Short mmCIF file of C-alpha atoms in Angstrom, two decimals:
data_model
loop_
_atom_site.label_atom_id
_atom_site.label_comp_id
_atom_site.label_asym_id
_atom_site.label_seq_id
_atom_site.Cartn_x
_atom_site.Cartn_y
_atom_site.Cartn_z
CA UNK S 1 43.23 -18.05 -42.29
CA UNK S 2 42.76 -16.48 -38.52
CA UNK S 3 42.94 -19.90 -36.70
CA UNK S 4 46.17 -20.98 -38.71
CA UNK S 5 48.04 -17.27 -38.19
CA UNK S 6 47.10 -17.78 -34.47
CA UNK S 7 49.01 -21.32 -34.55
CA UNK S 8 51.74 -19.81 -36.47
CA UNK S 9 52.15 -17.07 -33.49
CA UNK S 10 52.29 -19.32 -30.66
CA UNK S 11 54.51 -21.65 -32.37
CA UNK S 12 56.63 -18.85 -32.83
CA UNK S 13 56.01 -17.06 -29.39
CA UNK S 14 58.92 -18.21 -27.62
CA UNK S 15 61.49 -17.12 -30.11
CA UNK S 16 60.00 -13.54 -30.40
CA UNK S 17 60.31 -13.74 -26.20
CA UNK S 18 63.69 -14.59 -26.38
CA UNK S 19 64.32 -11.61 -28.88
CA UNK S 20 62.38 -9.11 -27.01
CA UNK S 21 64.59 -10.32 -23.93
CA UNK S 22 67.76 -9.84 -25.78
CA UNK S 23 66.86 -6.43 -26.90
CA UNK S 24 65.87 -5.17 -23.57
CA UNK S 25 69.11 -6.13 -21.90
CA UNK S 26 71.65 -4.59 -24.78
CA UNK S 27 71.87 -0.58 -24.22
CA UNK S 28 74.20 2.02 -25.13
CA UNK S 29 75.40 4.13 -22.36
CA UNK S 30 76.64 7.68 -22.93
CA UNK S 31 78.26 10.05 -20.53
CA UNK S 32 78.92 13.91 -20.98
CA UNK S 33 81.80 15.52 -19.06
CA UNK S 34 81.33 19.24 -17.91
CA UNK S 35 85.34 20.34 -18.76
CA UNK S 36 86.48 22.50 -15.84
CA UNK S 37 83.09 21.92 -13.97
CA UNK S 38 81.15 24.78 -13.43
CA UNK S 39 83.93 27.42 -14.17
CA UNK S 40 83.79 25.80 -17.75
CA UNK S 41 86.74 26.41 -20.25
CA UNK S 42 88.19 29.46 -19.21
CA UNK S 43 91.75 31.20 -19.22
CA UNK S 44 93.28 30.12 -15.80
CA UNK S 45 93.45 33.41 -13.38
CA UNK S 46 95.61 31.43 -10.64
CA UNK S 47 92.62 31.17 -8.18
CA UNK S 48 91.71 27.57 -9.52
CA UNK S 49 92.53 24.66 -7.24
CA UNK S 50 93.15 22.34 -9.88
CA UNK S 51 94.45 22.47 -13.50
CA UNK S 52 92.79 21.33 -16.53
CA UNK S 53 94.69 18.04 -16.66
CA UNK S 54 94.26 17.51 -12.97
CA UNK S 55 90.38 17.75 -14.06
CA UNK S 56 90.76 14.95 -16.40
CA UNK S 57 92.73 12.77 -14.58
CA UNK S 58 89.98 12.47 -12.15
CA UNK S 59 87.90 10.60 -14.74
CA UNK S 60 87.82 7.56 -16.94
CA UNK S 61 86.74 8.24 -20.35
CA UNK S 62 86.04 5.52 -22.48
CA UNK S 63 84.79 4.33 -25.99
CA UNK S 64 83.73 0.93 -27.00
CA UNK S 65 80.89 -0.99 -28.77
CA UNK S 66 78.27 0.10 -25.89
CA UNK S 67 79.66 3.24 -24.58
CA UNK S 68 80.12 6.61 -26.22
CA UNK S 69 81.53 9.59 -24.27
CA UNK S 70 81.41 13.13 -24.72
CA UNK S 71 83.01 16.38 -23.51
CA UNK S 72 81.19 19.55 -23.06
CA UNK S 73 83.15 22.91 -23.36
CA UNK S 74 81.30 26.38 -22.30
CA UNK S 75 82.71 29.04 -23.02
CA UNK S 76 82.62 32.83 -24.34
CA UNK S 77 84.95 34.81 -26.67
CA UNK S 78 87.08 31.97 -26.93
CA UNK S 79 87.57 28.81 -28.97
CA UNK S 80 88.76 24.98 -28.33
CA UNK S 81 91.23 23.47 -30.90
CA UNK S 82 91.73 19.79 -31.16
CA UNK S 83 95.47 19.65 -32.08
CA UNK S 84 98.39 17.41 -32.32
CA UNK S 85 100.92 16.07 -29.52
CA UNK S 86 103.57 18.98 -31.09
CA UNK S 87 101.09 21.71 -31.46
CA UNK S 88 99.86 21.02 -27.83
CA UNK S 89 103.65 21.51 -26.40
CA UNK S 90 104.30 24.53 -28.40
CA UNK S 91 100.55 25.96 -27.98
CA UNK S 92 100.54 26.39 -31.71
CA UNK S 93 97.10 27.45 -33.31
CA UNK S 94 97.42 27.93 -36.69
CA UNK S 95 97.06 24.51 -37.80
CA UNK S 96 94.39 22.52 -35.74
CA UNK S 97 92.83 19.31 -36.48
CA UNK S 98 89.29 20.41 -35.62
CA UNK S 99 88.26 24.06 -34.39
CA UNK S 100 85.12 24.85 -32.57
CA UNK S 101 83.90 28.73 -31.69
CA UNK S 102 80.20 28.26 -31.02
CA UNK S 103 80.53 28.76 -27.34
CA UNK S 104 78.90 25.27 -26.49
CA UNK S 105 80.87 22.49 -27.81
CA UNK S 106 79.79 19.08 -27.74
CA UNK S 107 82.80 16.81 -28.66
CA UNK S 108 82.49 12.98 -29.11
CA UNK S 109 85.55 11.00 -28.51
CA UNK S 110 85.09 8.02 -31.56
CA UNK S 111 88.48 6.40 -30.98
CA UNK S 112 91.23 5.43 -28.16
CA UNK S 113 94.28 7.20 -27.43
CA UNK S 114 95.16 10.76 -26.40
CA UNK S 115 93.05 13.79 -27.49
CA UNK S 116 95.08 17.33 -26.96
CA UNK S 117 93.06 20.16 -26.73
CA UNK S 118 94.10 24.02 -26.31
CA UNK S 119 92.47 27.57 -26.42
CA UNK S 120 92.66 29.14 -29.67
CA UNK S 121 92.87 32.76 -28.04
CA UNK S 122 96.18 34.42 -27.88
CA UNK S 123 98.29 34.06 -25.03
CA UNK S 124 95.54 31.35 -23.28
CA UNK S 125 97.16 27.97 -24.26
CA UNK S 126 100.60 29.45 -22.37
CA UNK S 127 98.42 30.75 -19.38
CA UNK S 128 97.49 26.73 -18.94
CA UNK S 129 94.16 26.60 -21.01
CA UNK S 130 94.97 23.26 -22.46
CA UNK S 131 94.03 20.03 -21.42
CA UNK S 132 95.24 16.24 -22.43
CA UNK S 133 92.64 13.36 -22.49
CA UNK S 134 93.50 9.60 -22.55
CA UNK S 135 90.61 7.84 -23.78
CA UNK S 136 90.69 3.96 -23.10
CA UNK S 137 89.04 1.35 -25.42
CA UNK S 138 86.53 -1.35 -25.26
CA UNK S 139 89.55 -3.72 -24.00
CA UNK S 140 89.93 -1.47 -20.78
CA UNK S 141 86.06 -1.74 -20.04
CA UNK S 142 85.31 -3.95 -16.90
CA UNK S 143 81.39 -3.75 -16.24
CA UNK S 144 81.30 0.14 -15.92
CA UNK S 145 77.59 1.52 -14.91
CA UNK S 146 78.73 4.89 -14.31
CA UNK S 147 82.64 6.66 -15.00
CA UNK S 148 84.31 7.12 -11.78
CA UNK S 149 87.84 8.80 -10.73
CA UNK S 150 90.70 6.69 -11.04
CA UNK S 151 92.82 7.37 -8.27
CA UNK S 152 95.32 4.36 -9.33
CA UNK S 153 95.03 5.15 -12.93
CA UNK S 154 97.89 6.30 -14.91
CA UNK S 155 98.87 9.99 -14.75
CA UNK S 156 99.17 11.99 -17.79
CA UNK S 157 102.35 14.41 -18.55
CA UNK S 158 102.61 17.68 -20.61
CA UNK S 159 104.06 15.62 -23.58
CA UNK S 160 101.03 13.02 -23.36
CA UNK S 161 103.21 10.26 -22.21
CA UNK S 162 101.93 8.21 -18.81
CA UNK S 163 103.62 9.16 -15.51
CA UNK S 164 103.39 7.91 -12.01
CA UNK S 165 100.63 7.58 -10.23
CA UNK S 166 98.52 10.29 -8.12
CA UNK S 167 96.35 9.94 -4.82
CA UNK S 168 95.45 13.45 -4.48
CA UNK S 169 92.67 14.33 -6.93
CA UNK S 170 89.29 15.52 -5.90
CA UNK S 171 85.59 14.21 -5.96
CA UNK S 172 84.29 13.34 -9.79
CA UNK S 173 81.87 15.88 -11.23
CA UNK S 174 80.86 13.76 -13.98
CA UNK S 175 77.41 14.18 -15.29
CA UNK S 176 76.02 11.16 -16.87
CA UNK S 177 73.14 11.12 -19.76
CA UNK S 178 70.24 8.42 -19.50
CA UNK S 179 71.11 5.36 -20.91
CA UNK S 180 69.89 5.16 -24.77
CA UNK S 181 68.44 1.60 -25.65
CA UNK S 182 69.30 2.05 -29.27
CA UNK S 183 69.75 -1.68 -30.09
CA UNK S 184 66.52 -2.29 -28.12
CA UNK S 185 64.29 -0.20 -30.06
CA UNK S 186 66.08 -1.38 -33.54
CA UNK S 187 65.23 -4.95 -32.46
CA UNK S 188 61.72 -4.39 -31.51
CA UNK S 189 61.04 -2.51 -34.54
CA UNK S 190 62.33 -5.50 -36.60
CA UNK S 191 60.27 -8.06 -34.30
CA UNK S 192 57.35 -6.09 -35.11
CA UNK S 193 57.57 -6.14 -38.76
CA UNK S 194 58.59 -9.89 -38.75
CA UNK S 195 55.64 -10.69 -36.84
CA UNK S 196 53.34 -8.71 -38.72
CA UNK S 197 54.73 -10.21 -42.23
CA UNK S 198 54.54 -13.52 -40.70
CA UNK S 199 50.52 -13.53 -39.54
CA UNK S 200 49.80 -11.94 -43.02
CA UNK S 201 51.48 -15.04 -45.04
CA UNK S 202 49.33 -17.56 -46.45
#
């Protein structure tokens, strides 16, 4: 039994080796953006050097099979509303798609397209606490190892349409999480089960 199992293990060792190599080369990378940088999600008071949309235009937001992207909102006595284009333009807070009030919101982008965020506090949206984010899909990705500013990318107007290019944005302040080898973990578990079952077979 022991000799036979050892022979079987040696016979299929190349297959297991290939599976292992494959599993260690596929990763899911996740990036988390701190909305507004150090100041967070607050009502503008006029002293800011950039608007929320200018901040958003400094980054590339992507979603795809091997990439996930999050927005981190930090705030107090405020809220984050995900709304449609019309409610964004009118600063309407009564019918949001989603509403967050925990003060430490992490929002995951699960599809490409435009996302519209406003504050739910009276007068905050009208004062400029609003933001449009354009999320690119997998077909826009090109060997991305980390998010980077897009000085030649499309600008976004207040109504969500793409405008002319901008070249004067500041440096990126993106924070990225560690690469998470989710596929690698699953494949390694699967390989372990297959090896054990195969060696136990008569």
